[in-house]
Amino acid sequence: MTNYELEPLPYDYDALEPHVSEQVLRWHHDTHHQGYVDGWNAAEETLEANRAADEFDDSADAIRSVTHNSSGHVLHDLFWRCMSPTGGDDPQGALRERIEADFGSYDAWKGEFEAAAGDASGWALLVYDSVSGRLRNVVVDAHDRGAVWGSHPILALDVWEHSYYHDYGPARGDFVDAFFEVVDWQEPTRRYGQAIALFE
């Protein structure tokens, strides 16, 4: 059975200050994200044991746990990679052109994305929707409710309270503004290219 592991952050814990504090990154990465990895592994172990024993009474709960925890792991991994101490720029090249084509302008995309982040009980995502063949903003509650089937995540913003409350209190909008001070479009650009190669 595959044992999933938490990778280190791609920068130092204090690298995003003052926009995201060292304390928040330590708690968020080392405790919360680690918890999703541990939960995923535990659920997979339960499913494997149930298959071996031909007993499935608690398999549905384990399946839900896989969905929740694996999604939490995947989205957190993307979230860390969407930020850097050298971030804060706007997207360029093919991704910028696609954002402008699909949303009308970069500012229109950003306004809609910020609205998603303000309403979500979990995540605001920019995804490539392979069914409609376009970029789309989505509100994902928890880690796995509201996702669009056939979509490929491009950019992820975690708006669970543990991602910002220590630094910003209830002012989620200030945290969203701070995210754009450290957002790094290198990973979203790579993932957009990956989506185009897969689906277009």
Short mmCIF file of N, CA, C and O in Angstrom, two decimals, residues 74-183:
data_model
loop_
_atom_site.label_atom_id
_atom_site.label_comp_id
_atom_site.label_asym_id
_atom_site.label_seq_id
_atom_site.Cartn_x
_atom_site.Cartn_y
_atom_site.Cartn_z
N VAL A 74 -4.05 17.29 -1.44
CA VAL A 74 -3.77 17.79 -2.78
C VAL A 74 -3.92 19.31 -2.84
O VAL A 74 -3.06 20.01 -3.40
N LEU A 75 -4.99 19.84 -2.25
CA LEU A 75 -5.22 21.28 -2.30
C LEU A 75 -4.19 22.05 -1.47
O LEU A 75 -3.73 23.12 -1.88
N HIS A 76 -3.82 21.52 -0.30
CA HIS A 76 -2.79 22.20 0.49
C HIS A 76 -1.45 22.20 -0.25
O HIS A 76 -0.74 23.21 -0.25
N ASP A 77 -1.12 21.08 -0.87
CA ASP A 77 0.15 21.03 -1.61
C ASP A 77 0.18 22.09 -2.70
O ASP A 77 1.19 22.78 -2.89
N LEU A 78 -0.95 22.28 -3.40
CA LEU A 78 -1.02 23.32 -4.42
C LEU A 78 -0.97 24.71 -3.79
O LEU A 78 -0.27 25.60 -4.30
N PHE A 79 -1.67 24.90 -2.69
CA PHE A 79 -1.68 26.19 -1.99
C PHE A 79 -0.27 26.65 -1.65
O PHE A 79 0.11 27.79 -1.91
N TRP A 80 0.53 25.77 -1.06
CA TRP A 80 1.91 26.16 -0.72
C TRP A 80 2.69 26.57 -1.97
O TRP A 80 3.46 27.52 -1.94
N ARG A 81 2.47 25.86 -3.06
CA ARG A 81 3.22 26.13 -4.29
C ARG A 81 2.72 27.38 -5.03
O ARG A 81 3.40 27.86 -5.94
N CYS A 82 1.55 27.86 -4.66
CA CYS A 82 1.01 29.07 -5.28
C CYS A 82 1.50 30.34 -4.58
O CYS A 82 1.08 31.44 -4.94
N MET A 83 2.37 30.20 -3.59
CA MET A 83 2.91 31.36 -2.88
C MET A 83 4.43 31.27 -2.86
O MET A 83 4.99 30.19 -2.93
N SER A 84 5.06 32.42 -2.76
CA SER A 84 6.51 32.46 -2.57
C SER A 84 6.91 33.84 -2.07
O SER A 84 6.16 34.81 -2.25
N PRO A 85 8.10 33.95 -1.46
CA PRO A 85 8.56 35.25 -1.00
C PRO A 85 8.84 36.23 -2.14
O PRO A 85 8.95 37.43 -1.91
N THR A 86 8.95 35.73 -3.36
CA THR A 86 9.17 36.61 -4.52
C THR A 86 7.90 36.80 -5.33
O THR A 86 7.94 37.28 -6.46
N GLY A 87 6.75 36.40 -4.77
CA GLY A 87 5.49 36.50 -5.47
C GLY A 87 4.92 37.91 -5.42
O GLY A 87 5.61 38.88 -5.07
N GLY A 88 3.66 38.03 -5.78
CA GLY A 88 2.98 39.31 -5.77
C GLY A 88 2.79 39.91 -7.14
O GLY A 88 2.29 41.03 -7.28
N ASP A 89 3.15 39.17 -8.17
CA ASP A 89 3.02 39.67 -9.53
C ASP A 89 1.68 39.21 -10.12
O ASP A 89 0.87 38.58 -9.46
N ASP A 90 1.45 39.57 -11.37
CA ASP A 90 0.27 39.12 -12.10
C ASP A 90 0.67 38.00 -13.05
O ASP A 90 1.84 37.89 -13.43
N PRO A 91 -0.28 37.18 -13.47
CA PRO A 91 0.05 36.14 -14.46
C PRO A 91 0.43 36.76 -15.79
O PRO A 91 -0.01 37.85 -16.13
N GLN A 92 1.26 36.04 -16.54
CA GLN A 92 1.72 36.52 -17.84
C GLN A 92 1.51 35.41 -18.87
O GLN A 92 1.14 34.30 -18.54
N GLY A 93 1.78 35.73 -20.11
CA GLY A 93 1.81 34.74 -21.17
C GLY A 93 0.47 34.10 -21.44
O GLY A 93 -0.59 34.74 -21.37
N ALA A 94 0.51 32.81 -21.76
CA ALA A 94 -0.68 32.09 -22.19
C ALA A 94 -1.76 32.04 -21.11
O ALA A 94 -2.95 32.14 -21.43
N LEU A 95 -1.36 31.92 -19.86
CA LEU A 95 -2.37 31.88 -18.79
C LEU A 95 -3.06 33.23 -18.67
O LEU A 95 -4.29 33.30 -18.53
N ARG A 96 -2.33 34.31 -18.74
CA ARG A 96 -2.93 35.65 -18.69
C ARG A 96 -3.92 35.84 -19.85
O ARG A 96 -5.04 36.33 -19.67
N GLU A 97 -3.50 35.42 -21.02
CA GLU A 97 -4.37 35.54 -22.20
C GLU A 97 -5.65 34.73 -22.03
O GLU A 97 -6.74 35.19 -22.38
N ARG A 98 -5.54 33.54 -21.44
CA ARG A 98 -6.72 32.70 -21.25
C ARG A 98 -7.64 33.28 -20.18
O ARG A 98 -8.88 33.24 -20.32
N ILE A 99 -7.07 33.83 -19.12
CA ILE A 99 -7.88 34.49 -18.10
C ILE A 99 -8.67 35.64 -18.72
O ILE A 99 -9.87 35.79 -18.49
N GLU A 100 -8.00 36.44 -19.53
CA GLU A 100 -8.68 37.58 -20.16
C GLU A 100 -9.75 37.11 -21.14
O GLU A 100 -10.83 37.71 -21.22
N ALA A 101 -9.48 36.02 -21.85
CA ALA A 101 -10.46 35.49 -22.80
C ALA A 101 -11.68 34.92 -22.09
O ALA A 101 -12.82 35.14 -22.51
N ASP A 102 -11.46 34.20 -21.00
CA ASP A 102 -12.56 33.50 -20.33
C ASP A 102 -13.32 34.36 -19.33
O ASP A 102 -14.49 34.08 -19.03
N PHE A 103 -12.69 35.42 -18.81
CA PHE A 103 -13.35 36.26 -17.80
C PHE A 103 -13.56 37.71 -18.27
O PHE A 103 -14.19 38.49 -17.56
N GLY A 104 -13.01 38.06 -19.41
CA GLY A 104 -13.16 39.41 -19.92
C GLY A 104 -11.97 40.30 -19.62
O GLY A 104 -11.58 41.12 -20.44
N SER A 105 -11.37 40.12 -18.45
CA SER A 105 -10.18 40.86 -18.05
C SER A 105 -9.58 40.20 -16.82
O SER A 105 -10.27 39.43 -16.13
N TYR A 106 -8.34 40.52 -16.53
CA TYR A 106 -7.72 40.02 -15.30
C TYR A 106 -8.46 40.56 -14.09
O TYR A 106 -8.72 39.82 -13.13
N ASP A 107 -8.83 41.83 -14.10
CA ASP A 107 -9.53 42.42 -12.96
C ASP A 107 -10.88 41.76 -12.73
O ASP A 107 -11.30 41.57 -11.58
N ALA A 108 -11.58 41.40 -13.81
CA ALA A 108 -12.86 40.70 -13.66
C ALA A 108 -12.65 39.33 -13.04
O ALA A 108 -13.41 38.89 -12.17
N TRP A 109 -11.60 38.62 -13.49
CA TRP A 109 -11.29 37.32 -12.87
C TRP A 109 -11.00 37.49 -11.39
O TRP A 109 -11.55 36.78 -10.54
N LYS A 110 -10.14 38.48 -11.06
CA LYS A 110 -9.73 38.66 -9.67
C LYS A 110 -10.92 39.03 -8.80
O LYS A 110 -11.07 38.51 -7.68
N GLY A 111 -11.80 39.90 -9.28
CA GLY A 111 -12.98 40.25 -8.50
C GLY A 111 -13.86 39.06 -8.22
O GLY A 111 -14.38 38.89 -7.10
N GLU A 112 -14.05 38.21 -9.24
CA GLU A 112 -14.87 37.01 -9.06
C GLU A 112 -14.19 36.03 -8.11
O GLU A 112 -14.85 35.40 -7.27
N PHE A 113 -12.88 35.88 -8.24
CA PHE A 113 -12.13 34.97 -7.36
C PHE A 113 -12.21 35.44 -5.91
O PHE A 113 -12.41 34.64 -5.00
N GLU A 114 -12.08 36.74 -5.70
CA GLU A 114 -12.18 37.28 -4.34
C GLU A 114 -13.58 37.06 -3.77
O GLU A 114 -13.74 36.80 -2.57
N ALA A 115 -14.61 37.16 -4.62
CA ALA A 115 -15.97 36.87 -4.16
C ALA A 115 -16.10 35.41 -3.74
O ALA A 115 -16.73 35.10 -2.71
N ALA A 116 -15.51 34.50 -4.51
CA ALA A 116 -15.51 33.09 -4.14
C ALA A 116 -14.80 32.88 -2.81
O ALA A 116 -15.29 32.14 -1.94
N ALA A 117 -13.66 33.54 -2.63
CA ALA A 117 -12.89 33.39 -1.39
C ALA A 117 -13.66 33.94 -0.20
O ALA A 117 -13.55 33.42 0.92
N GLY A 118 -14.45 34.97 -0.41
CA GLY A 118 -15.23 35.54 0.68
C GLY A 118 -16.39 34.67 1.11
O GLY A 118 -16.85 34.76 2.25
N ASP A 119 -16.86 33.81 0.23
CA ASP A 119 -18.04 33.00 0.51
C ASP A 119 -17.73 31.55 0.88
O ASP A 119 -18.55 30.87 1.47
N ALA A 120 -16.55 31.08 0.54
CA ALA A 120 -16.23 29.66 0.69
C ALA A 120 -16.10 29.27 2.15
O ALA A 120 -15.66 30.06 3.00
N SER A 121 -16.45 28.02 2.43
CA SER A 121 -16.15 27.40 3.72
C SER A 121 -15.05 26.37 3.49
O SER A 121 -15.20 25.19 3.77
N GLY A 122 -13.96 26.83 2.93
CA GLY A 122 -12.85 25.94 2.61
C GLY A 122 -11.89 26.57 1.63
O GLY A 122 -10.85 27.08 2.01
N TRP A 123 -12.26 26.57 0.34
CA TRP A 123 -11.31 26.94 -0.70
C TRP A 123 -11.95 27.77 -1.80
O TRP A 123 -13.11 27.54 -2.17
N ALA A 124 -11.16 28.68 -2.35
CA ALA A 124 -11.45 29.31 -3.64
C ALA A 124 -10.42 28.76 -4.62
O ALA A 124 -9.22 28.76 -4.33
N LEU A 125 -10.90 28.27 -5.75
CA LEU A 125 -10.01 27.65 -6.74
C LEU A 125 -10.24 28.27 -8.11
O LEU A 125 -11.38 28.56 -8.49
N LEU A 126 -9.14 28.43 -8.84
CA LEU A 126 -9.21 28.63 -10.28
C LEU A 126 -8.90 27.28 -10.90
O LEU A 126 -7.86 26.69 -10.60
N VAL A 127 -9.80 26.79 -11.73
CA VAL A 127 -9.62 25.47 -12.34
C VAL A 127 -9.77 25.58 -13.84
O VAL A 127 -10.42 26.49 -14.36
N TYR A 128 -9.18 24.61 -14.53
CA TYR A 128 -9.49 24.42 -15.94
C TYR A 128 -10.57 23.36 -16.01
O TYR A 128 -10.38 22.22 -15.59
N ASP A 129 -11.75 23.74 -16.51
CA ASP A 129 -12.90 22.84 -16.63
C ASP A 129 -12.83 22.16 -18.00
O ASP A 129 -13.08 22.79 -19.02
N SER A 130 -12.50 20.88 -18.00
CA SER A 130 -12.31 20.17 -19.27
C SER A 130 -13.62 19.91 -20.00
O SER A 130 -13.62 19.66 -21.20
N VAL A 131 -14.75 19.99 -19.31
CA VAL A 131 -16.04 19.76 -19.95
C VAL A 131 -16.43 20.97 -20.80
O VAL A 131 -16.81 20.85 -21.96
N SER A 132 -16.30 22.16 -20.20
CA SER A 132 -16.65 23.38 -20.94
C SER A 132 -15.46 23.93 -21.71
O SER A 132 -15.63 24.82 -22.55
N GLY A 133 -14.26 23.43 -21.43
CA GLY A 133 -13.06 23.90 -22.12
C GLY A 133 -12.70 25.33 -21.78
O GLY A 133 -12.25 26.09 -22.65
N ARG A 134 -12.85 25.69 -20.50
CA ARG A 134 -12.56 27.06 -20.09
C ARG A 134 -12.06 27.09 -18.65
O ARG A 134 -12.22 26.12 -17.90
N LEU A 135 -11.45 28.21 -18.28
CA LEU A 135 -11.11 28.44 -16.89
C LEU A 135 -12.36 28.83 -16.12
O LEU A 135 -13.27 29.48 -16.66
N ARG A 136 -12.39 28.43 -14.85
CA ARG A 136 -13.57 28.69 -14.03
C ARG A 136 -13.14 28.88 -12.58
O ARG A 136 -12.26 28.17 -12.10
N ASN A 137 -13.75 29.84 -11.89
CA ASN A 137 -13.59 29.96 -10.45
C ASN A 137 -14.62 29.08 -9.77
O ASN A 137 -15.78 29.04 -10.20
N VAL A 138 -14.22 28.39 -8.73
CA VAL A 138 -15.17 27.55 -8.00
C VAL A 138 -15.00 27.75 -6.50
O VAL A 138 -13.91 28.06 -6.01
N VAL A 139 -16.12 27.61 -5.79
CA VAL A 139 -16.15 27.62 -4.33
C VAL A 139 -16.20 26.17 -3.89
O VAL A 139 -17.11 25.43 -4.27
N VAL A 140 -15.22 25.74 -3.12
CA VAL A 140 -15.18 24.37 -2.62
C VAL A 140 -15.27 24.41 -1.11
O VAL A 140 -14.40 24.98 -0.44
N ASP A 141 -16.36 23.86 -0.55
CA ASP A 141 -16.52 23.79 0.89
C ASP A 141 -15.85 22.53 1.41
O ASP A 141 -15.81 21.51 0.72
N ALA A 142 -15.36 22.63 2.65
CA ALA A 142 -14.49 21.58 3.20
C ALA A 142 -13.34 21.40 2.20
O ALA A 142 -12.68 22.35 1.84
N HIS A 143 -13.10 20.19 1.74
CA HIS A 143 -12.09 19.97 0.70
C HIS A 143 -12.69 19.36 -0.56
O HIS A 143 -12.01 19.31 -1.59
N ASP A 144 -13.93 18.93 -0.47
CA ASP A 144 -14.43 18.07 -1.54
C ASP A 144 -15.91 18.30 -1.87
O ASP A 144 -16.52 17.47 -2.53
N ARG A 145 -16.48 19.43 -1.45
CA ARG A 145 -17.87 19.72 -1.78
C ARG A 145 -17.92 20.99 -2.63
O ARG A 145 -17.55 22.06 -2.16
N GLY A 146 -18.35 20.85 -3.85
CA GLY A 146 -18.42 21.97 -4.77
C GLY A 146 -17.43 21.87 -5.91
O GLY A 146 -17.42 22.73 -6.79
N ALA A 147 -16.59 20.86 -5.88
CA ALA A 147 -15.63 20.67 -6.97
C ALA A 147 -16.37 20.33 -8.26
O ALA A 147 -17.45 19.75 -8.23
N VAL A 148 -15.77 20.69 -9.37
CA VAL A 148 -16.36 20.43 -10.68
C VAL A 148 -15.71 19.19 -11.26
O VAL A 148 -14.47 19.13 -11.41
N TRP A 149 -16.52 18.17 -11.59
CA TRP A 149 -15.96 16.95 -12.19
C TRP A 149 -15.25 17.30 -13.50
O TRP A 149 -15.73 18.09 -14.30
N GLY A 150 -14.10 16.69 -13.70
CA GLY A 150 -13.34 16.90 -14.92
C GLY A 150 -12.52 18.17 -14.90
O GLY A 150 -11.98 18.58 -15.93
N SER A 151 -12.39 18.80 -13.72
CA SER A 151 -11.60 20.03 -13.65
C SER A 151 -10.19 19.75 -13.14
O SER A 151 -9.94 18.76 -12.45
N HIS A 152 -9.29 20.64 -13.52
CA HIS A 152 -7.88 20.53 -13.15
C HIS A 152 -7.52 21.79 -12.36
O HIS A 152 -7.53 22.89 -12.93
N PRO A 153 -7.23 21.69 -11.05
CA PRO A 153 -6.94 22.89 -10.26
C PRO A 153 -5.69 23.62 -10.78
O PRO A 153 -4.67 23.01 -11.07
N ILE A 154 -5.81 24.94 -10.87
CA ILE A 154 -4.73 25.80 -11.35
C ILE A 154 -4.15 26.63 -10.21
O ILE A 154 -2.93 26.72 -10.05
N LEU A 155 -5.03 27.25 -9.43
CA LEU A 155 -4.64 28.14 -8.31
C LEU A 155 -5.54 27.82 -7.14
O LEU A 155 -6.75 27.64 -7.31
N ALA A 156 -4.96 27.76 -5.94
CA ALA A 156 -5.73 27.42 -4.74
C ALA A 156 -5.49 28.43 -3.64
O ALA A 156 -4.34 28.80 -3.37
N LEU A 157 -6.58 28.87 -3.01
CA LEU A 157 -6.50 29.74 -1.84
C LEU A 157 -7.31 29.11 -0.72
O LEU A 157 -8.52 28.89 -0.85
N ASP A 158 -6.63 28.81 0.38
CA ASP A 158 -7.25 28.20 1.55
C ASP A 158 -7.85 29.31 2.41
O ASP A 158 -7.14 30.20 2.86
N VAL A 159 -9.17 29.27 2.63
CA VAL A 159 -9.81 30.26 3.49
C VAL A 159 -10.47 29.62 4.71
O VAL A 159 -11.36 30.20 5.32
N TRP A 160 -10.02 28.41 5.08
CA TRP A 160 -10.38 27.89 6.40
C TRP A 160 -9.83 28.87 7.44
O TRP A 160 -8.78 29.50 7.24
N GLU A 161 -10.50 28.98 8.57
CA GLU A 161 -10.08 29.95 9.57
C GLU A 161 -8.66 29.73 10.06
O GLU A 161 -7.95 30.68 10.40
N HIS A 162 -8.20 28.47 10.07
CA HIS A 162 -6.84 28.24 10.56
C HIS A 162 -5.78 28.83 9.65
O HIS A 162 -4.63 28.95 10.05
N SER A 163 -6.16 29.22 8.43
CA SER A 163 -5.17 29.79 7.52
C SER A 163 -4.95 31.28 7.75
O SER A 163 -3.96 31.83 7.25
N TYR A 164 -5.85 31.94 8.49
CA TYR A 164 -5.70 33.39 8.61
C TYR A 164 -6.09 33.99 9.96
O TYR A 164 -5.69 35.12 10.27
N TYR A 165 -6.83 33.26 10.80
CA TYR A 165 -7.43 33.92 11.97
C TYR A 165 -6.38 34.43 12.96
O TYR A 165 -6.55 35.48 13.56
N HIS A 166 -5.29 33.71 13.11
CA HIS A 166 -4.23 34.15 14.03
C HIS A 166 -3.65 35.47 13.59
O HIS A 166 -3.31 36.33 14.42
N ASP A 167 -3.52 35.67 12.28
CA ASP A 167 -2.91 36.90 11.75
C ASP A 167 -3.91 38.02 11.53
O ASP A 167 -3.58 39.19 11.72
N TYR A 168 -5.14 37.70 11.12
CA TYR A 168 -6.08 38.72 10.67
C TYR A 168 -7.40 38.75 11.43
O TYR A 168 -8.25 39.59 11.14
N GLY A 169 -7.58 37.84 12.39
CA GLY A 169 -8.86 37.78 13.06
C GLY A 169 -9.97 37.49 12.06
O GLY A 169 -9.77 36.74 11.11
N PRO A 170 -11.15 38.11 12.24
CA PRO A 170 -12.25 37.81 11.33
C PRO A 170 -12.16 38.53 9.98
O PRO A 170 -13.05 38.37 9.14
N ALA A 171 -11.10 39.30 9.76
CA ALA A 171 -10.97 40.09 8.53
C ALA A 171 -10.43 39.22 7.39
O ALA A 171 -9.28 39.37 6.95
N ARG A 172 -11.27 38.32 6.91
CA ARG A 172 -10.84 37.41 5.85
C ARG A 172 -10.40 38.17 4.60
O ARG A 172 -9.45 37.78 3.93
N GLY A 173 -11.09 39.24 4.29
CA GLY A 173 -10.74 40.02 3.11
C GLY A 173 -9.32 40.54 3.15
O GLY A 173 -8.64 40.60 2.10
N ASP A 174 -8.83 40.88 4.34
CA ASP A 174 -7.44 41.34 4.47
C ASP A 174 -6.47 40.20 4.16
O ASP A 174 -5.42 40.41 3.55
N PHE A 175 -6.84 38.99 4.58
CA PHE A 175 -6.01 37.83 4.25
C PHE A 175 -6.00 37.56 2.75
O PHE A 175 -4.96 37.26 2.17
N VAL A 176 -7.15 37.69 2.11
CA VAL A 176 -7.20 37.49 0.66
C VAL A 176 -6.32 38.52 -0.04
O VAL A 176 -5.57 38.19 -0.96
N ASP A 177 -6.37 39.77 0.42
CA ASP A 177 -5.48 40.80 -0.13
C ASP A 177 -4.02 40.41 0.07
O ASP A 177 -3.19 40.58 -0.83
N ALA A 178 -3.71 39.88 1.25
CA ALA A 178 -2.33 39.49 1.56
C ALA A 178 -1.87 38.34 0.67
O ALA A 178 -0.70 38.28 0.27
N PHE A 179 -2.80 37.42 0.36
CA PHE A 179 -2.46 36.32 -0.54
C PHE A 179 -1.95 36.85 -1.87
O PHE A 179 -0.96 36.34 -2.42
N PHE A 180 -2.58 37.88 -2.38
CA PHE A 180 -2.16 38.43 -3.66
C PHE A 180 -0.82 39.17 -3.58
O PHE A 180 -0.21 39.44 -4.61
N GLU A 181 -0.36 39.45 -2.37
CA GLU A 181 0.97 40.02 -2.20
C GLU A 181 2.07 38.96 -2.30
O GLU A 181 3.24 39.30 -2.50
N VAL A 182 1.70 37.69 -2.14
CA VAL A 182 2.69 36.61 -2.19
C VAL A 182 2.37 35.56 -3.25
O VAL A 182 3.11 34.59 -3.41
N VAL A 183 1.26 35.74 -3.99
CA VAL A 183 0.90 34.74 -4.99
C VAL A 183 2.00 34.66 -6.03
O VAL A 183 2.54 35.67 -6.48
#
